[in-house]
Amino acid sequence: MARKTEVELTVLRTEELAPRLRRVVLGGPGFAEYLAVHLPATDSYVKLMFGEGEDVVRRTYTVRHVDAEAGELTIDFVTHGTSGFAGPWAMRARPGDTLRFRGPGGAYRPRPDVDHHLFVGDESALPAIAASLEALDPGARATAFVEVDGPDHEIELTSPGDVTVHWLHRDGAEPGTTTLLDDAVRAWPWPGGRVQAFVHGESALLKTVRPYLLDGRVDRADISVSAYWRRGETEEGFRRWKKQQPDAVIRPGR
Ligand SMILES: Cc1cc2nc3c(=O)[nH]c(=O)nc-3n(C[C@H](O)[C@H](O)[C@H](O)COP(=O)(O)OP(=O)(O)OC[C@H]3O[C@@H](n4cnc5c(N)ncnc54)[C@H](O)[C@@H]3O)c2cc1C
């Protein structure tokens, strides 16, 4: 993580974007401190902090949107159930609650000089995918594959680009157990020219979609691939697993 600024913000309002996705809009006096270190990346993330001192628990979340004029920072949380810290916190969040975090980090932004943008992810990556689609140049060609539970879980995505979104439905299957994204990307007629790819979500993507893209389809410099969570693991277990994986994160330019 590039910056270590610690900020505390206050919940201003919440919104149910979909049955498993809750938006929390934050603001308050700490916003100016955050704005001073805000990054232009569309996958900017911060480390939320729950608890105090040695018992503090850290959870990683995308900065979905920053509105400098209104003094607001938006985070979209997957509400995946009652286990864990961040998801359950978001389910309970009410105006006036506070949230501490450190950051930001992040490195991806759609390049203006490619022929096609590819986005692949589940709900955890939807905030970064949505922010990236909004940042495309007018007319830029893009295709997104997004795995959600069903039609009710799809959200509105806006972009100045020429975007095709494929919503893939788990239909009640447990998140992180399907091959929907991998199957869909492999069945997709590969576009010609230079493709920049953003592949983030459950850890299986590292073993499925990533090798397919790196097999001569996308240059390493044009791919951002990172696991965002791992089925059956808390973020602590996931971090331990990630450290053992060669190439668990490929960032642009590496
Ligand atoms: C750079 C980065 C950006 C991220 N951005 C976002 C974001 O904007 N929004 C977002 O919702 N998540 C995001 N994530 C994923 C998020 O950090 C993890 O989902 C995290 O584990 C959630 O913490 P928790 O305290 O709710 O659950 P934990 O205590 O970590 O885990 C408790 C249980 O819930 C399961 N679990 C965790 N996440 C999910 C999930 N998404 N679906 C189903 N089961 C799950 C775990 O496997 C575990 O069994 C991001 C991760 C990274 C690395």
PDB file of N, CA and C in Angstrom, residues 37-127:
ATOM      1  N   VAL A  37      -4.622  12.430  -0.312  1.00  0.00           N
ATOM      2  CA  VAL A  37      -3.821  11.269  -0.740  1.00  0.00           C
ATOM      3  C   VAL A  37      -4.565  10.393  -1.758  1.00  0.00           C
ATOM      4  N   HIS A  38      -5.742  10.822  -2.156  1.00  0.00           N
ATOM      5  CA  HIS A  38      -6.552  10.043  -3.102  1.00  0.00           C
ATOM      6  C   HIS A  38      -5.766   9.762  -4.381  1.00  0.00           C
ATOM      7  N   LEU A  39      -5.889   8.538  -4.911  1.00  0.00           N
ATOM      8  CA  LEU A  39      -5.146   8.138  -6.108  1.00  0.00           C
ATOM      9  C   LEU A  39      -6.056   8.168  -7.333  1.00  0.00           C
ATOM     10  N   PRO A  40      -5.481   8.373  -8.519  1.00  0.00           N
ATOM     11  CA  PRO A  40      -6.309   8.360  -9.724  1.00  0.00           C
ATOM     12  C   PRO A  40      -6.692   6.941 -10.188  1.00  0.00           C
ATOM     13  N   ALA A  41      -6.176   5.906  -9.521  1.00  0.00           N
ATOM     14  CA  ALA A  41      -6.492   4.529  -9.928  1.00  0.00           C
ATOM     15  C   ALA A  41      -7.991   4.275  -9.783  1.00  0.00           C
ATOM     16  N   THR A  42      -8.553   3.432 -10.669  1.00  0.00           N
ATOM     17  CA  THR A  42      -9.974   3.094 -10.527  1.00  0.00           C
ATOM     18  C   THR A  42     -10.172   1.838  -9.682  1.00  0.00           C
ATOM     19  N   ASP A  43      -9.059   1.235  -9.233  1.00  0.00           N
ATOM     20  CA  ASP A  43      -9.177   0.127  -8.268  1.00  0.00           C
ATOM     21  C   ASP A  43      -8.563   0.536  -6.917  1.00  0.00           C
ATOM     22  N   SER A  44      -8.633   1.826  -6.588  1.00  0.00           N
ATOM     23  CA  SER A  44      -8.090   2.306  -5.305  1.00  0.00           C
ATOM     24  C   SER A  44      -8.735   1.534  -4.160  1.00  0.00           C
ATOM     25  N   TYR A  45      -7.928   1.167  -3.201  1.00  0.00           N
ATOM     26  CA  TYR A  45      -8.505   0.438  -2.062  1.00  0.00           C
ATOM     27  C   TYR A  45      -7.936   0.996  -0.766  1.00  0.00           C
ATOM     28  N   VAL A  46      -8.688   0.766   0.309  1.00  0.00           N
ATOM     29  CA  VAL A  46      -8.247   1.176   1.641  1.00  0.00           C
ATOM     30  C   VAL A  46      -8.358  -0.025   2.580  1.00  0.00           C
ATOM     31  N   LYS A  47      -7.629   0.061   3.699  1.00  0.00           N
ATOM     32  CA  LYS A  47      -7.670  -1.010   4.709  1.00  0.00           C
ATOM     33  C   LYS A  47      -8.542  -0.536   5.863  1.00  0.00           C
ATOM     34  N   LEU A  48      -9.755  -1.046   5.918  1.00  0.00           N
ATOM     35  CA  LEU A  48     -10.661  -0.688   7.008  1.00  0.00           C
ATOM     36  C   LEU A  48     -10.139  -1.302   8.296  1.00  0.00           C
ATOM     37  N   MET A  49     -10.342  -0.598   9.404  1.00  0.00           N
ATOM     38  CA  MET A  49      -9.831  -1.090  10.690  1.00  0.00           C
ATOM     39  C   MET A  49     -10.988  -1.259  11.671  1.00  0.00           C
ATOM     40  N   PHE A  50     -11.119  -2.469  12.206  1.00  0.00           N
ATOM     41  CA  PHE A  50     -12.149  -2.762  13.194  1.00  0.00           C
ATOM     42  C   PHE A  50     -11.449  -3.156  14.489  1.00  0.00           C
ATOM     43  N   GLY A  51     -11.891  -2.555  15.606  1.00  0.00           N
ATOM     44  CA  GLY A  51     -11.264  -2.849  16.896  1.00  0.00           C
ATOM     45  C   GLY A  51     -10.102  -1.905  17.152  1.00  0.00           C
ATOM     46  N   GLU A  52      -9.391  -2.159  18.274  1.00  0.00           N
ATOM     47  CA  GLU A  52      -8.344  -1.226  18.730  1.00  0.00           C
ATOM     48  C   GLU A  52      -7.031  -1.956  18.982  1.00  0.00           C
ATOM     49  N   GLY A  53      -5.943  -1.192  18.976  1.00  0.00           N
ATOM     50  CA  GLY A  53      -4.630  -1.679  19.407  1.00  0.00           C
ATOM     51  C   GLY A  53      -4.197  -2.949  18.704  1.00  0.00           C
ATOM     52  N   GLU A  54      -3.707  -3.918  19.511  1.00  0.00           N
ATOM     53  CA  GLU A  54      -3.174  -5.154  18.921  1.00  0.00           C
ATOM     54  C   GLU A  54      -4.273  -6.028  18.328  1.00  0.00           C
ATOM     55  N   ASP A  55      -5.515  -5.797  18.776  1.00  0.00           N
ATOM     56  CA  ASP A  55      -6.618  -6.636  18.287  1.00  0.00           C
ATOM     57  C   ASP A  55      -7.264  -6.095  17.025  1.00  0.00           C
ATOM     58  N   VAL A  56      -6.670  -5.051  16.460  1.00  0.00           N
ATOM     59  CA  VAL A  56      -7.317  -4.453  15.293  1.00  0.00           C
ATOM     60  C   VAL A  56      -7.354  -5.448  14.130  1.00  0.00           C
ATOM     61  N   VAL A  57      -8.498  -5.490  13.460  1.00  0.00           N
ATOM     62  CA  VAL A  57      -8.693  -6.380  12.312  1.00  0.00           C
ATOM     63  C   VAL A  57      -8.784  -5.510  11.070  1.00  0.00           C
ATOM     64  N   ARG A  58      -8.045  -5.892  10.028  1.00  0.00           N
ATOM     65  CA  ARG A  58      -8.018  -5.067   8.807  1.00  0.00           C
ATOM     66  C   ARG A  58      -8.750  -5.770   7.665  1.00  0.00           C
ATOM     67  N   ARG A  59      -9.521  -4.995   6.934  1.00  0.00           N
ATOM     68  CA  ARG A  59     -10.241  -5.534   5.787  1.00  0.00           C
ATOM     69  C   ARG A  59     -10.091  -4.590   4.599  1.00  0.00           C
ATOM     70  N   THR A  60      -9.914  -5.158   3.422  1.00  0.00           N
ATOM     71  CA  THR A  60      -9.566  -4.363   2.240  1.00  0.00           C
ATOM     72  C   THR A  60     -10.806  -4.058   1.390  1.00  0.00           C
ATOM     73  N   TYR A  61     -11.024  -2.786   1.085  1.00  0.00           N
ATOM     74  CA  TYR A  61     -12.206  -2.398   0.304  1.00  0.00           C
ATOM     75  C   TYR A  61     -11.880  -1.335  -0.733  1.00  0.00           C
ATOM     76  N   THR A  62     -12.554  -1.442  -1.871  1.00  0.00           N
ATOM     77  CA  THR A  62     -12.380  -0.495  -2.972  1.00  0.00           C
ATOM     78  C   THR A  62     -13.054   0.838  -2.654  1.00  0.00           C
ATOM     79  N   VAL A  63     -12.388   1.913  -3.013  1.00  0.00           N
ATOM     80  CA  VAL A  63     -13.027   3.229  -2.947  1.00  0.00           C
ATOM     81  C   VAL A  63     -13.857   3.350  -4.222  1.00  0.00           C
ATOM     82  N   ARG A  64     -15.144   3.139  -4.093  1.00  0.00           N
ATOM     83  CA  ARG A  64     -16.018   3.103  -5.283  1.00  0.00           C
ATOM     84  C   ARG A  64     -16.114   4.470  -5.953  1.00  0.00           C
ATOM     85  N   HIS A  65     -16.206   5.512  -5.097  1.00  0.00           N
ATOM     86  CA  HIS A  65     -16.397   6.847  -5.677  1.00  0.00           C
ATOM     87  C   HIS A  65     -15.970   7.898  -4.666  1.00  0.00           C
ATOM     88  N   VAL A  66     -15.375   8.967  -5.183  1.00  0.00           N
ATOM     89  CA  VAL A  66     -15.053  10.114  -4.330  1.00  0.00           C
ATOM     90  C   VAL A  66     -15.683  11.347  -4.964  1.00  0.00           C
ATOM     91  N   ASP A  67     -16.465  12.060  -4.191  1.00  0.00           N
ATOM     92  CA  ASP A  67     -17.068  13.308  -4.655  1.00  0.00           C
ATOM     93  C   ASP A  67     -16.437  14.435  -3.843  1.00  0.00           C
ATOM     94  N   ALA A  68     -15.430  15.074  -4.469  1.00  0.00           N
ATOM     95  CA  ALA A  68     -14.653  16.083  -3.737  1.00  0.00           C
ATOM     96  C   ALA A  68     -15.531  17.270  -3.342  1.00  0.00           C
ATOM     97  N   GLU A  69     -16.437  17.628  -4.216  1.00  0.00           N
ATOM     98  CA  GLU A  69     -17.287  18.801  -3.946  1.00  0.00           C
ATOM     99  C   GLU A  69     -18.226  18.541  -2.769  1.00  0.00           C
ATOM    100  N   ALA A  70     -18.842  17.370  -2.777  1.00  0.00           N
ATOM    101  CA  ALA A  70     -19.793  17.042  -1.707  1.00  0.00           C
ATOM    102  C   ALA A  70     -19.067  16.559  -0.452  1.00  0.00           C
ATOM    103  N   GLY A  71     -17.766  16.247  -0.573  1.00  0.00           N
ATOM    104  CA  GLY A  71     -17.020  15.728   0.572  1.00  0.00           C
ATOM    105  C   GLY A  71     -17.466  14.323   0.945  1.00  0.00           C
ATOM    106  N   GLU A  72     -17.661  13.455  -0.082  1.00  0.00           N
ATOM    107  CA  GLU A  72     -18.188  12.105   0.175  1.00  0.00           C
ATOM    108  C   GLU A  72     -17.311  11.017  -0.437  1.00  0.00           C
ATOM    109  N   LEU A  73     -17.162   9.938   0.290  1.00  0.00           N
ATOM    110  CA  LEU A  73     -16.427   8.754  -0.179  1.00  0.00           C
ATOM    111  C   LEU A  73     -17.382   7.562  -0.078  1.00  0.00           C
ATOM    112  N   THR A  74     -17.483   6.815  -1.167  1.00  0.00           N
ATOM    113  CA  THR A  74     -18.450   5.709  -1.215  1.00  0.00           C
ATOM    114  C   THR A  74     -17.735   4.361  -1.256  1.00  0.00           C
ATOM    115  N   ILE A  75     -18.213   3.425  -0.447  1.00  0.00           N
ATOM    116  CA  ILE A  75     -17.728   2.044  -0.486  1.00  0.00           C
ATOM    117  C   ILE A  75     -18.951   1.136  -0.648  1.00  0.00           C
ATOM    118  N   ASP A  76     -18.849   0.160  -1.568  1.00  0.00           N
ATOM    119  CA  ASP A  76     -19.929  -0.811  -1.757  1.00  0.00           C
ATOM    120  C   ASP A  76     -19.492  -2.140  -1.157  1.00  0.00           C
ATOM    121  N   PHE A  77     -20.260  -2.629  -0.191  1.00  0.00           N
ATOM    122  CA  PHE A  77     -19.904  -3.854   0.537  1.00  0.00           C
ATOM    123  C   PHE A  77     -20.770  -5.034   0.077  1.00  0.00           C
ATOM    124  N   VAL A  78     -20.135  -6.157  -0.229  1.00  0.00           N
ATOM    125  CA  VAL A  78     -20.888  -7.398  -0.386  1.00  0.00           C
ATOM    126  C   VAL A  78     -21.329  -7.816   1.011  1.00  0.00           C
ATOM    127  N   THR A  79     -22.633  -7.997   1.198  1.00  0.00           N
ATOM    128  CA  THR A  79     -23.125  -8.468   2.503  1.00  0.00           C
ATOM    129  C   THR A  79     -23.288  -9.989   2.370  1.00  0.00           C
ATOM    130  N   HIS A  80     -22.185 -10.690   2.714  1.00  0.00           N
ATOM    131  CA  HIS A  80     -22.083 -12.119   2.417  1.00  0.00           C
ATOM    132  C   HIS A  80     -22.591 -13.004   3.539  1.00  0.00           C
ATOM    133  N   GLY A  81     -23.076 -12.407   4.631  1.00  0.00           N
ATOM    134  CA  GLY A  81     -23.598 -13.231   5.728  1.00  0.00           C
ATOM    135  C   GLY A  81     -23.202 -12.643   7.058  1.00  0.00           C
ATOM    136  N   THR A  82     -23.323 -13.462   8.103  1.00  0.00           N
ATOM    137  CA  THR A  82     -23.096 -12.929   9.450  1.00  0.00           C
ATOM    138  C   THR A  82     -21.669 -13.163   9.936  1.00  0.00           C
ATOM    139  N   SER A  83     -20.858 -13.924   9.187  1.00  0.00           N
ATOM    140  CA  SER A  83     -19.486 -14.155   9.662  1.00  0.00           C
ATOM    141  C   SER A  83     -18.574 -13.039   9.152  1.00  0.00           C
ATOM    142  N   GLY A  84     -17.514 -12.777   9.921  1.00  0.00           N
ATOM    143  CA  GLY A  84     -16.562 -11.753   9.523  1.00  0.00           C
ATOM    144  C   GLY A  84     -16.838 -10.429  10.216  1.00  0.00           C
ATOM    145  N   PHE A  85     -16.145  -9.390   9.733  1.00  0.00           N
ATOM    146  CA  PHE A  85     -16.213  -8.067  10.356  1.00  0.00           C
ATOM    147  C   PHE A  85     -16.827  -7.025   9.414  1.00  0.00           C
ATOM    148  N   ALA A  86     -16.257  -6.889   8.236  1.00  0.00           N
ATOM    149  CA  ALA A  86     -16.648  -5.782   7.364  1.00  0.00           C
ATOM    150  C   ALA A  86     -18.065  -5.964   6.799  1.00  0.00           C
ATOM    151  N   GLY A  87     -18.349  -7.157   6.270  1.00  0.00           N
ATOM    152  CA  GLY A  87     -19.690  -7.407   5.714  1.00  0.00           C
ATOM    153  C   GLY A  87     -20.762  -7.168   6.774  1.00  0.00           C
ATOM    154  N   PRO A  88     -20.643  -7.812   7.950  1.00  0.00           N
ATOM    155  CA  PRO A  88     -21.634  -7.583   9.008  1.00  0.00           C
ATOM    156  C   PRO A  88     -21.681  -6.120   9.475  1.00  0.00           C
ATOM    157  N   TRP A  89     -20.512  -5.453   9.510  1.00  0.00           N
ATOM    158  CA  TRP A  89     -20.519  -4.024   9.889  1.00  0.00           C
ATOM    159  C   TRP A  89     -21.381  -3.231   8.909  1.00  0.00           C
ATOM    160  N   ALA A  90     -21.202  -3.500   7.614  1.00  0.00           N
ATOM    161  CA  ALA A  90     -21.957  -2.763   6.596  1.00  0.00           C
ATOM    162  C   ALA A  90     -23.454  -3.027   6.719  1.00  0.00           C
ATOM    163  N   MET A  91     -23.811  -4.257   7.068  1.00  0.00           N
ATOM    164  CA  MET A  91     -25.235  -4.578   7.219  1.00  0.00           C
ATOM    165  C   MET A  91     -25.876  -3.747   8.328  1.00  0.00           C
ATOM    166  N   ARG A  92     -25.086  -3.465   9.369  1.00  0.00           N
ATOM    167  CA  ARG A  92     -25.617  -2.724  10.535  1.00  0.00           C
ATOM    168  C   ARG A  92     -25.412  -1.219  10.418  1.00  0.00           C
ATOM    169  N   ALA A  93     -24.575  -0.756   9.482  1.00  0.00           N
ATOM    170  CA  ALA A  93     -24.134   0.648   9.466  1.00  0.00           C
ATOM    171  C   ALA A  93     -25.309   1.617   9.400  1.00  0.00           C
ATOM    172  N   ARG A  94     -25.212   2.632  10.219  1.00  0.00           N
ATOM    173  CA  ARG A  94     -26.259   3.664  10.293  1.00  0.00           C
ATOM    174  C   ARG A  94     -25.586   5.030  10.267  1.00  0.00           C
ATOM    175  N   PRO A  95     -26.307   6.070   9.796  1.00  0.00           N
ATOM    176  CA  PRO A  95     -25.733   7.419   9.828  1.00  0.00           C
ATOM    177  C   PRO A  95     -25.230   7.763  11.223  1.00  0.00           C
ATOM    178  N   GLY A  96     -24.026   8.328  11.276  1.00  0.00           N
ATOM    179  CA  GLY A  96     -23.415   8.684  12.561  1.00  0.00           C
ATOM    180  C   GLY A  96     -22.358   7.681  13.002  1.00  0.00           C
ATOM    181  N   ASP A  97     -22.410   6.425  12.499  1.00  0.00           N
ATOM    182  CA  ASP A  97     -21.356   5.449  12.819  1.00  0.00           C
ATOM    183  C   ASP A  97     -20.031   5.934  12.224  1.00  0.00           C
ATOM    184  N   THR A  98     -18.920   5.510  12.835  1.00  0.00           N
ATOM    185  CA  THR A  98     -17.630   5.922  12.277  1.00  0.00           C
ATOM    186  C   THR A  98     -16.882   4.717  11.709  1.00  0.00           C
ATOM    187  N   LEU A  99     -15.978   4.990  10.780  1.00  0.00           N
ATOM    188  CA  LEU A  99     -15.172   3.942  10.140  1.00  0.00           C
ATOM    189  C   LEU A  99     -13.760   4.484   9.972  1.00  0.00           C
ATOM    190  N   ARG A 100     -12.778   3.704  10.478  1.00  0.00           N
ATOM    191  CA  ARG A 100     -11.370   4.111  10.334  1.00  0.00           C
ATOM    192  C   ARG A 100     -10.730   3.297   9.227  1.00  0.00           C
ATOM    193  N   PHE A 101      -9.801   3.906   8.514  1.00  0.00           N
ATOM    194  CA  PHE A 101      -9.066   3.127   7.523  1.00  0.00           C
ATOM    195  C   PHE A 101      -7.725   3.763   7.207  1.00  0.00           C
ATOM    196  N   ARG A 102      -6.880   2.959   6.598  1.00  0.00           N
ATOM    197  CA  ARG A 102      -5.587   3.434   6.098  1.00  0.00           C
ATOM    198  C   ARG A 102      -5.538   3.277   4.601  1.00  0.00           C
ATOM    199  N   GLY A 103      -4.749   4.104   3.954  1.00  0.00           N
ATOM    200  CA  GLY A 103      -4.589   3.951   2.511  1.00  0.00           C
ATOM    201  C   GLY A 103      -4.459   5.304   1.849  1.00  0.00           C
ATOM    202  N   PRO A 104      -4.679   5.323   0.539  1.00  0.00           N
ATOM    203  CA  PRO A 104      -5.091   4.212  -0.318  1.00  0.00           C
ATOM    204  C   PRO A 104      -3.901   3.541  -1.022  1.00  0.00           C
ATOM    205  N   GLY A 105      -4.199   2.390  -1.654  1.00  0.00           N
ATOM    206  CA  GLY A 105      -3.297   1.767  -2.613  1.00  0.00           C
ATOM    207  C   GLY A 105      -4.078   1.588  -3.908  1.00  0.00           C
ATOM    208  N   GLY A 106      -3.464   0.961  -4.904  1.00  0.00           N
ATOM    209  CA  GLY A 106      -4.170   0.730  -6.171  1.00  0.00           C
ATOM    210  C   GLY A 106      -3.339   1.202  -7.334  1.00  0.00           C
ATOM    211  N   ALA A 107      -3.486   0.535  -8.474  1.00  0.00           N
ATOM    212  CA  ALA A 107      -2.598   0.838  -9.599  1.00  0.00           C
ATOM    213  C   ALA A 107      -3.283   0.804 -10.959  1.00  0.00           C
ATOM    214  N   TYR A 108      -4.488   0.242 -11.018  1.00  0.00           N
ATOM    215  CA  TYR A 108      -5.109   0.060 -12.342  1.00  0.00           C
ATOM    216  C   TYR A 108      -5.895   1.295 -12.774  1.00  0.00           C
ATOM    217  N   ARG A 109      -5.831   1.580 -14.035  1.00  0.00           N
ATOM    218  CA  ARG A 109      -6.711   2.566 -14.662  1.00  0.00           C
ATOM    219  C   ARG A 109      -6.793   2.181 -16.134  1.00  0.00           C
ATOM    220  N   PRO A 110      -7.995   2.263 -16.744  1.00  0.00           N
ATOM    221  CA  PRO A 110      -8.068   1.877 -18.167  1.00  0.00           C
ATOM    222  C   PRO A 110      -7.120   2.717 -19.008  1.00  0.00           C
ATOM    223  N   ARG A 111      -6.345   2.046 -19.856  1.00  0.00           N
ATOM    224  CA  ARG A 111      -5.428   2.771 -20.747  1.00  0.00           C
ATOM    225  C   ARG A 111      -6.220   3.331 -21.927  1.00  0.00           C
ATOM    226  N   PRO A 112      -5.853   4.516 -22.393  1.00  0.00           N
ATOM    227  CA  PRO A 112      -6.586   5.070 -23.544  1.00  0.00           C
ATOM    228  C   PRO A 112      -6.123   4.475 -24.874  1.00  0.00           C
ATOM    229  N   ASP A 113      -4.959   3.752 -24.873  1.00  0.00           N
ATOM    230  CA  ASP A 113      -4.348   3.360 -26.156  1.00  0.00           C
ATOM    231  C   ASP A 113      -4.513   1.877 -26.479  1.00  0.00           C
ATOM    232  N   VAL A 114      -5.541   1.200 -25.924  1.00  0.00           N
ATOM    233  CA  VAL A 114      -5.757  -0.205 -26.284  1.00  0.00           C
ATOM    234  C   VAL A 114      -7.000  -0.315 -27.159  1.00  0.00           C
ATOM    235  N   ASP A 115      -7.158  -1.504 -27.779  1.00  0.00           N
ATOM    236  CA  ASP A 115      -8.302  -1.675 -28.683  1.00  0.00           C
ATOM    237  C   ASP A 115      -9.545  -2.170 -27.956  1.00  0.00           C
ATOM    238  N   HIS A 116      -9.331  -2.890 -26.850  1.00  0.00           N
ATOM    239  CA  HIS A 116     -10.483  -3.446 -26.133  1.00  0.00           C
ATOM    240  C   HIS A 116     -10.146  -3.589 -24.645  1.00  0.00           C
ATOM    241  N   HIS A 117     -11.139  -3.323 -23.809  1.00  0.00           N
ATOM    242  CA  HIS A 117     -10.994  -3.519 -22.363  1.00  0.00           C
ATOM    243  C   HIS A 117     -11.819  -4.720 -21.947  1.00  0.00           C
ATOM    244  N   LEU A 118     -11.212  -5.594 -21.147  1.00  0.00           N
ATOM    245  CA  LEU A 118     -11.932  -6.763 -20.635  1.00  0.00           C
ATOM    246  C   LEU A 118     -11.972  -6.685 -19.112  1.00  0.00           C
ATOM    247  N   PHE A 119     -13.172  -6.862 -18.543  1.00  0.00           N
ATOM    248  CA  PHE A 119     -13.335  -6.872 -17.090  1.00  0.00           C
ATOM    249  C   PHE A 119     -13.964  -8.198 -16.690  1.00  0.00           C
ATOM    250  N   VAL A 120     -13.387  -8.840 -15.676  1.00  0.00           N
ATOM    251  CA  VAL A 120     -13.895 -10.133 -15.207  1.00  0.00           C
ATOM    252  C   VAL A 120     -13.920 -10.093 -13.688  1.00  0.00           C
ATOM    253  N   GLY A 121     -15.080 -10.380 -13.084  1.00  0.00           N
ATOM    254  CA  GLY A 121     -15.092 -10.383 -11.624  1.00  0.00           C
ATOM    255  C   GLY A 121     -16.434 -10.779 -11.042  1.00  0.00           C
ATOM    256  N   ASP A 122     -16.443 -10.979  -9.729  1.00  0.00           N
ATOM    257  CA  ASP A 122     -17.694 -11.234  -9.009  1.00  0.00           C
ATOM    258  C   ASP A 122     -18.115  -9.951  -8.293  1.00  0.00           C
ATOM    259  N   GLU A 123     -19.066 -10.060  -7.361  1.00  0.00           N
ATOM    260  CA  GLU A 123     -19.596  -8.842  -6.710  1.00  0.00           C
ATOM    261  C   GLU A 123     -18.517  -8.065  -5.972  1.00  0.00           C
ATOM    262  N   SER A 124     -17.506  -8.756  -5.439  1.00  0.00           N
ATOM    263  CA  SER A 124     -16.464  -8.046  -4.677  1.00  0.00           C
ATOM    264  C   SER A 124     -15.669  -7.104  -5.589  1.00  0.00           C
ATOM    265  N   ALA A 125     -15.609  -7.442  -6.882  1.00  0.00           N
ATOM    266  CA  ALA A 125     -14.881  -6.612  -7.842  1.00  0.00           C
ATOM    267  C   ALA A 125     -15.795  -5.631  -8.561  1.00  0.00           C
ATOM    268  N   LEU A 126     -17.090  -5.751  -8.317  1.00  0.00           N
ATOM    269  CA  LEU A 126     -18.043  -4.881  -9.023  1.00  0.00           C
ATOM    270  C   LEU A 126     -17.779  -3.393  -8.752  1.00  0.00           C
ATOM    271  N   PRO A 127     -17.427  -2.988  -7.511  1.00  0.00           N
ATOM    272  CA  PRO A 127     -17.122  -1.568  -7.300  1.00  0.00           C
ATOM    273  C   PRO A 127     -15.965  -1.084  -8.184  1.00  0.00           C
TER     274      PRO A 127
END
